[in-house]
Amino acid sequence: ISPDRPDFTNGPDVMAAGRFQLETSGAWQRDRADGVTTRLRSTPTLLRLGVGHALELRLETEGALRQSNPDASGRGDIALGAKWRMQEGDEVRPGMGWLLEVQTPTGSGAYKGHGLRPALDFLVQWQLPAGWSLGTMAGVFVGRNPADQRYTAALASASLGIPVSDKLHAFAEVAGQQLASRRNGGNVVTLGTGLAWQVTDDAQLDTAVFRGLNHDTPDWAWTAGLSLRF
């Protein structure tokens, strides 16, 4: 099993044809600004289906969301996508792939977006000596600001995979989850670390914590998840 969680950086691996994978979690976020502490709970979920030797289809959502100060609740939008592995990695060359996703206005309450918002990411992963790995992701996406104006932003991240044992792996990551002007939400930059435990060949448990590195990023975020392959 090779989930695209718990770090922000997605890898180029795809599901084998006919295989299905569920990656779900609980996520908690805390931010303090101008003397007010805001908390957000969500249930991020990703479904992946292999449809060819190097192609998978994806459905992703933030799930149910509930926020305090100010109070709000609803469902997150659904993103439809596809990942194509253009090169399989080995000890000599990196794995590479493309991820195309489109956010759709399917959510509810304060979390329903406006219009279709596409994103395109380039994924690279190197296998390093002694079981270490390095994954990078760079991309562009279209969003909408509070004035409902369309804007284009970038993202970039790097995640170092660290073997702890045969079944337990850690990661350390720096991620520019959004690189945009202040009127469009500013730069959202995090430093993250976490653990993933491969329970069986088809099941993984994980947890991760993220620290915001600037004013436009939530102070802290934490997640705990489960991935199952069928």
Short mmCIF file of C-alpha atoms in Angstrom, two decimals:
data_model
loop_
_atom_site.label_atom_id
_atom_site.label_comp_id
_atom_site.label_asym_id
_atom_site.label_seq_id
_atom_site.Cartn_x
_atom_site.Cartn_y
_atom_site.Cartn_z
CA ILE A 1 0.00 0.00 0.00
CA SER A 2 1.28 3.48 -0.92
CA PRO A 3 -1.16 6.17 0.26
CA ASP A 4 -0.97 9.86 -0.65
CA ARG A 5 -1.11 10.77 3.05
CA PRO A 6 -0.41 11.89 5.75
CA ASP A 7 1.94 14.51 4.25
CA PHE A 8 0.83 17.22 1.82
CA THR A 9 3.15 16.01 -0.96
CA ASN A 10 1.57 13.47 -3.32
CA GLY A 11 3.72 10.73 -4.82
CA PRO A 12 3.72 9.48 -8.44
CA ASP A 13 2.60 5.94 -7.52
CA VAL A 14 -0.77 4.88 -8.96
CA MET A 15 -3.18 2.08 -8.12
CA ALA A 16 -2.91 -1.16 -10.06
CA ALA A 17 -5.71 -1.71 -12.59
CA GLY A 18 -8.87 -2.88 -10.84
CA ARG A 19 -7.61 -2.03 -7.34
CA PHE A 20 -9.45 0.46 -5.12
CA GLN A 21 -8.09 2.43 -2.18
CA LEU A 22 -9.78 4.42 0.59
CA GLU A 23 -7.76 7.05 2.46
CA THR A 24 -9.74 8.75 5.22
CA SER A 25 -8.95 10.69 8.37
CA GLY A 26 -9.91 13.15 11.03
CA ALA A 27 -8.20 16.55 10.94
CA TRP A 28 -8.06 19.38 13.47
CA GLN A 29 -6.80 22.92 12.91
CA ARG A 30 -6.16 25.77 15.35
CA ASP A 31 -5.37 29.40 14.57
CA ARG A 32 -5.14 32.48 16.78
CA ALA A 33 -5.36 35.93 15.22
CA ASP A 34 -6.29 39.32 16.69
CA GLY A 35 -6.98 37.71 20.06
CA VAL A 36 -9.50 35.21 18.65
CA THR A 37 -8.85 31.45 18.51
CA THR A 38 -10.52 29.63 15.62
CA ARG A 39 -10.79 25.84 15.50
CA LEU A 40 -11.77 23.68 12.53
CA ARG A 41 -12.58 19.97 12.39
CA SER A 42 -12.85 18.03 9.13
CA THR A 43 -12.84 14.50 7.72
CA PRO A 44 -10.62 14.53 4.60
CA THR A 45 -11.25 11.49 2.37
CA LEU A 46 -9.67 10.32 -0.88
CA LEU A 47 -10.89 7.47 -3.11
CA ARG A 48 -8.48 6.05 -5.74
CA LEU A 49 -9.28 3.56 -8.51
CA GLY A 50 -6.70 2.01 -10.84
CA VAL A 51 -7.89 1.93 -14.45
CA GLY A 52 -4.71 1.10 -16.33
CA HIS A 53 -1.02 0.29 -16.04
CA ALA A 54 -0.12 3.89 -15.19
CA LEU A 55 -3.45 5.71 -14.59
CA GLU A 56 -5.81 6.12 -11.66
CA LEU A 57 -9.04 8.06 -11.14
CA ARG A 58 -9.58 10.03 -7.94
CA LEU A 59 -12.38 11.56 -5.87
CA GLU A 60 -11.40 13.76 -2.94
CA THR A 61 -13.21 15.90 -0.37
CA GLU A 62 -12.62 17.63 2.96
CA GLY A 63 -15.76 15.83 4.16
CA ALA A 64 -17.79 17.23 7.04
CA LEU A 65 -16.44 20.51 8.43
CA ARG A 66 -17.27 22.35 11.64
CA GLN A 67 -15.67 25.62 12.75
CA SER A 68 -15.82 27.71 15.91
CA ASN A 69 -15.24 31.51 16.22
CA PRO A 70 -16.99 32.22 13.92
CA ASP A 71 -19.30 29.23 14.00
CA ALA A 72 -19.87 27.47 10.68
CA SER A 73 -20.51 23.96 9.39
CA GLY A 74 -21.07 22.18 6.12
CA ARG A 75 -19.59 19.76 3.60
CA GLY A 76 -16.47 20.36 1.58
CA ASP A 77 -16.45 20.48 -2.21
CA ILE A 78 -15.65 17.34 -4.20
CA ALA A 79 -12.55 17.27 -6.39
CA LEU A 80 -12.45 14.90 -9.37
CA GLY A 81 -9.07 13.98 -10.76
CA ALA A 82 -6.67 11.62 -12.47
CA LYS A 83 -3.04 10.74 -11.81
CA TRP A 84 -0.73 9.51 -14.56
CA ARG A 85 2.63 7.91 -13.75
CA MET A 86 4.87 8.88 -16.65
CA GLN A 87 7.97 7.11 -15.31
CA GLU A 88 8.33 4.33 -12.76
CA GLY A 89 11.08 4.95 -10.26
CA ASP A 90 13.97 2.69 -9.30
CA GLU A 91 17.37 3.02 -7.64
CA VAL A 92 18.75 4.91 -10.65
CA ARG A 93 15.97 7.19 -11.87
CA PRO A 94 13.11 8.94 -10.04
CA GLY A 95 9.44 8.14 -10.39
CA MET A 96 7.52 10.95 -12.08
CA GLY A 97 3.88 11.71 -12.68
CA TRP A 98 1.16 14.30 -13.26
CA LEU A 99 -1.92 14.93 -11.14
CA LEU A 100 -4.89 16.80 -12.64
CA GLU A 101 -7.82 17.72 -10.37
CA VAL A 102 -10.90 19.91 -10.67
CA GLN A 103 -12.69 21.26 -7.60
CA THR A 104 -16.46 21.32 -8.14
CA PRO A 105 -19.04 23.53 -6.32
CA THR A 106 -20.66 20.57 -4.57
CA GLY A 107 -20.17 21.50 -0.92
CA SER A 108 -22.63 23.13 1.47
CA GLY A 109 -22.82 26.07 3.83
CA ALA A 110 -19.78 28.30 4.10
CA TYR A 111 -17.60 25.67 2.43
CA LYS A 112 -19.26 25.57 -0.98
CA GLY A 113 -16.95 27.05 -3.59
CA HIS A 114 -17.83 28.89 -6.80
CA GLY A 115 -17.33 27.43 -10.25
CA LEU A 116 -14.84 24.82 -11.42
CA ARG A 117 -11.30 25.27 -10.08
CA PRO A 118 -8.66 23.15 -11.86
CA ALA A 119 -5.20 22.25 -10.57
CA LEU A 120 -2.20 20.59 -12.21
CA ASP A 121 0.74 19.16 -10.22
CA PHE A 122 4.05 17.59 -11.28
CA LEU A 123 5.20 14.82 -8.93
CA VAL A 124 8.74 13.43 -8.52
CA GLN A 125 10.06 10.86 -6.06
CA TRP A 126 13.63 9.64 -5.58
CA GLN A 127 14.58 6.38 -3.85
CA LEU A 128 17.57 7.13 -1.64
CA PRO A 129 20.01 4.73 0.05
CA ALA A 130 19.02 2.78 3.20
CA GLY A 131 15.29 3.04 2.46
CA TRP A 132 15.08 6.84 2.56
CA SER A 133 13.11 8.73 -0.09
CA LEU A 134 12.54 12.29 -1.27
CA GLY A 135 9.30 13.45 -2.87
CA THR A 136 8.63 16.82 -4.45
CA MET A 137 5.47 18.40 -5.84
CA ALA A 138 5.05 21.62 -7.81
CA GLY A 139 1.90 22.93 -9.43
CA VAL A 140 -0.57 25.66 -10.26
CA PHE A 141 -4.25 25.96 -9.44
CA VAL A 142 -7.19 28.30 -9.95
CA GLY A 143 -9.09 29.60 -6.95
CA ARG A 144 -11.53 32.35 -5.95
CA ASN A 145 -10.86 35.06 -3.36
CA PRO A 146 -13.37 36.50 -0.82
CA ALA A 147 -14.52 38.98 -3.49
CA ASP A 148 -15.39 35.98 -5.72
CA GLN A 149 -12.66 36.92 -8.18
CA ARG A 150 -10.79 34.18 -9.97
CA TYR A 151 -7.04 33.98 -9.38
CA THR A 152 -4.14 31.67 -10.23
CA ALA A 153 -1.71 30.51 -7.55
CA ALA A 154 1.21 28.12 -7.23
CA LEU A 155 2.24 25.41 -4.78
CA ALA A 156 5.52 23.66 -4.04
CA SER A 157 6.56 21.09 -1.44
CA ALA A 158 9.26 18.58 -0.53
CA SER A 159 8.90 15.59 1.79
CA LEU A 160 11.73 13.41 3.14
CA GLY A 161 10.72 9.80 3.91
CA ILE A 162 12.58 8.33 6.88
CA PRO A 163 12.58 4.56 7.62
CA VAL A 164 12.16 3.71 11.30
CA SER A 165 11.57 -0.05 10.91
CA ASP A 166 10.22 -2.45 8.28
CA LYS A 167 6.64 -1.37 9.03
CA LEU A 168 7.09 2.13 10.47
CA HIS A 169 8.12 5.22 8.49
CA ALA A 170 8.39 8.89 9.39
CA PHE A 171 8.49 12.02 7.25
CA ALA A 172 9.67 15.62 7.50
CA GLU A 173 8.17 18.13 5.08
CA VAL A 174 8.13 21.78 4.11
CA ALA A 175 5.13 22.76 1.99
CA GLY A 176 3.99 25.93 0.28
CA GLN A 177 0.38 24.77 0.06
CA GLN A 178 -0.57 28.07 -1.56
CA LEU A 179 1.72 30.76 -2.97
CA ALA A 180 -0.46 33.76 -3.76
CA SER A 181 -0.85 37.49 -3.15
CA ARG A 182 -2.28 38.71 0.16
CA ARG A 183 -5.67 39.65 -1.38
CA ASN A 184 -5.97 36.06 -2.63
CA GLY A 185 -5.25 34.44 0.72
CA GLY A 186 -1.50 34.97 0.87
CA ASN A 187 1.19 32.32 1.22
CA VAL A 188 0.18 29.21 3.16
CA VAL A 189 3.42 27.55 4.27
CA THR A 190 3.76 24.65 6.73
CA LEU A 191 6.45 22.53 8.34
CA GLY A 192 5.21 19.00 9.03
CA THR A 193 6.25 15.66 10.49
CA GLY A 194 4.49 12.38 11.15
CA LEU A 195 4.47 8.58 11.26
CA ALA A 196 2.89 5.88 9.09
CA TRP A 197 2.52 2.26 10.29
CA GLN A 198 1.90 -0.42 7.66
CA VAL A 199 -0.40 -2.78 9.56
CA THR A 200 -0.71 -5.22 6.63
CA ASP A 201 0.10 -5.12 2.92
CA ASP A 202 -3.32 -3.49 2.40
CA ALA A 203 -3.74 -1.29 5.50
CA GLN A 204 -1.93 1.70 6.99
CA LEU A 205 -2.46 3.88 10.07
CA ASP A 206 -0.88 7.33 10.24
CA THR A 207 -0.67 10.56 12.14
CA ALA A 208 0.97 13.93 11.43
CA VAL A 209 1.28 17.44 12.84
CA PHE A 210 1.86 20.67 10.90
CA ARG A 211 3.10 24.06 12.09
CA GLY A 212 2.20 27.23 10.21
CA LEU A 213 5.26 29.31 9.32
CA ASN A 214 3.66 32.68 8.58
CA HIS A 215 0.71 34.94 9.39
CA ASP A 216 -1.55 33.65 6.60
CA THR A 217 -1.19 29.99 7.68
CA PRO A 218 -3.14 28.37 10.55
CA ASP A 219 -0.90 27.99 13.61
CA TRP A 220 -1.31 24.23 14.06
CA ALA A 221 -2.93 21.29 12.31
CA TRP A 222 -3.07 17.61 13.27
CA THR A 223 -4.42 14.55 11.49
CA ALA A 224 -4.89 10.83 12.16
CA GLY A 225 -5.93 8.53 9.33
CA LEU A 226 -6.56 5.07 7.96
CA SER A 227 -5.85 3.79 4.43
CA LEU A 228 -7.28 0.51 3.06
CA ARG A 229 -6.60 -1.13 -0.29
CA PHE A 230 -9.09 -3.55 -1.86
#
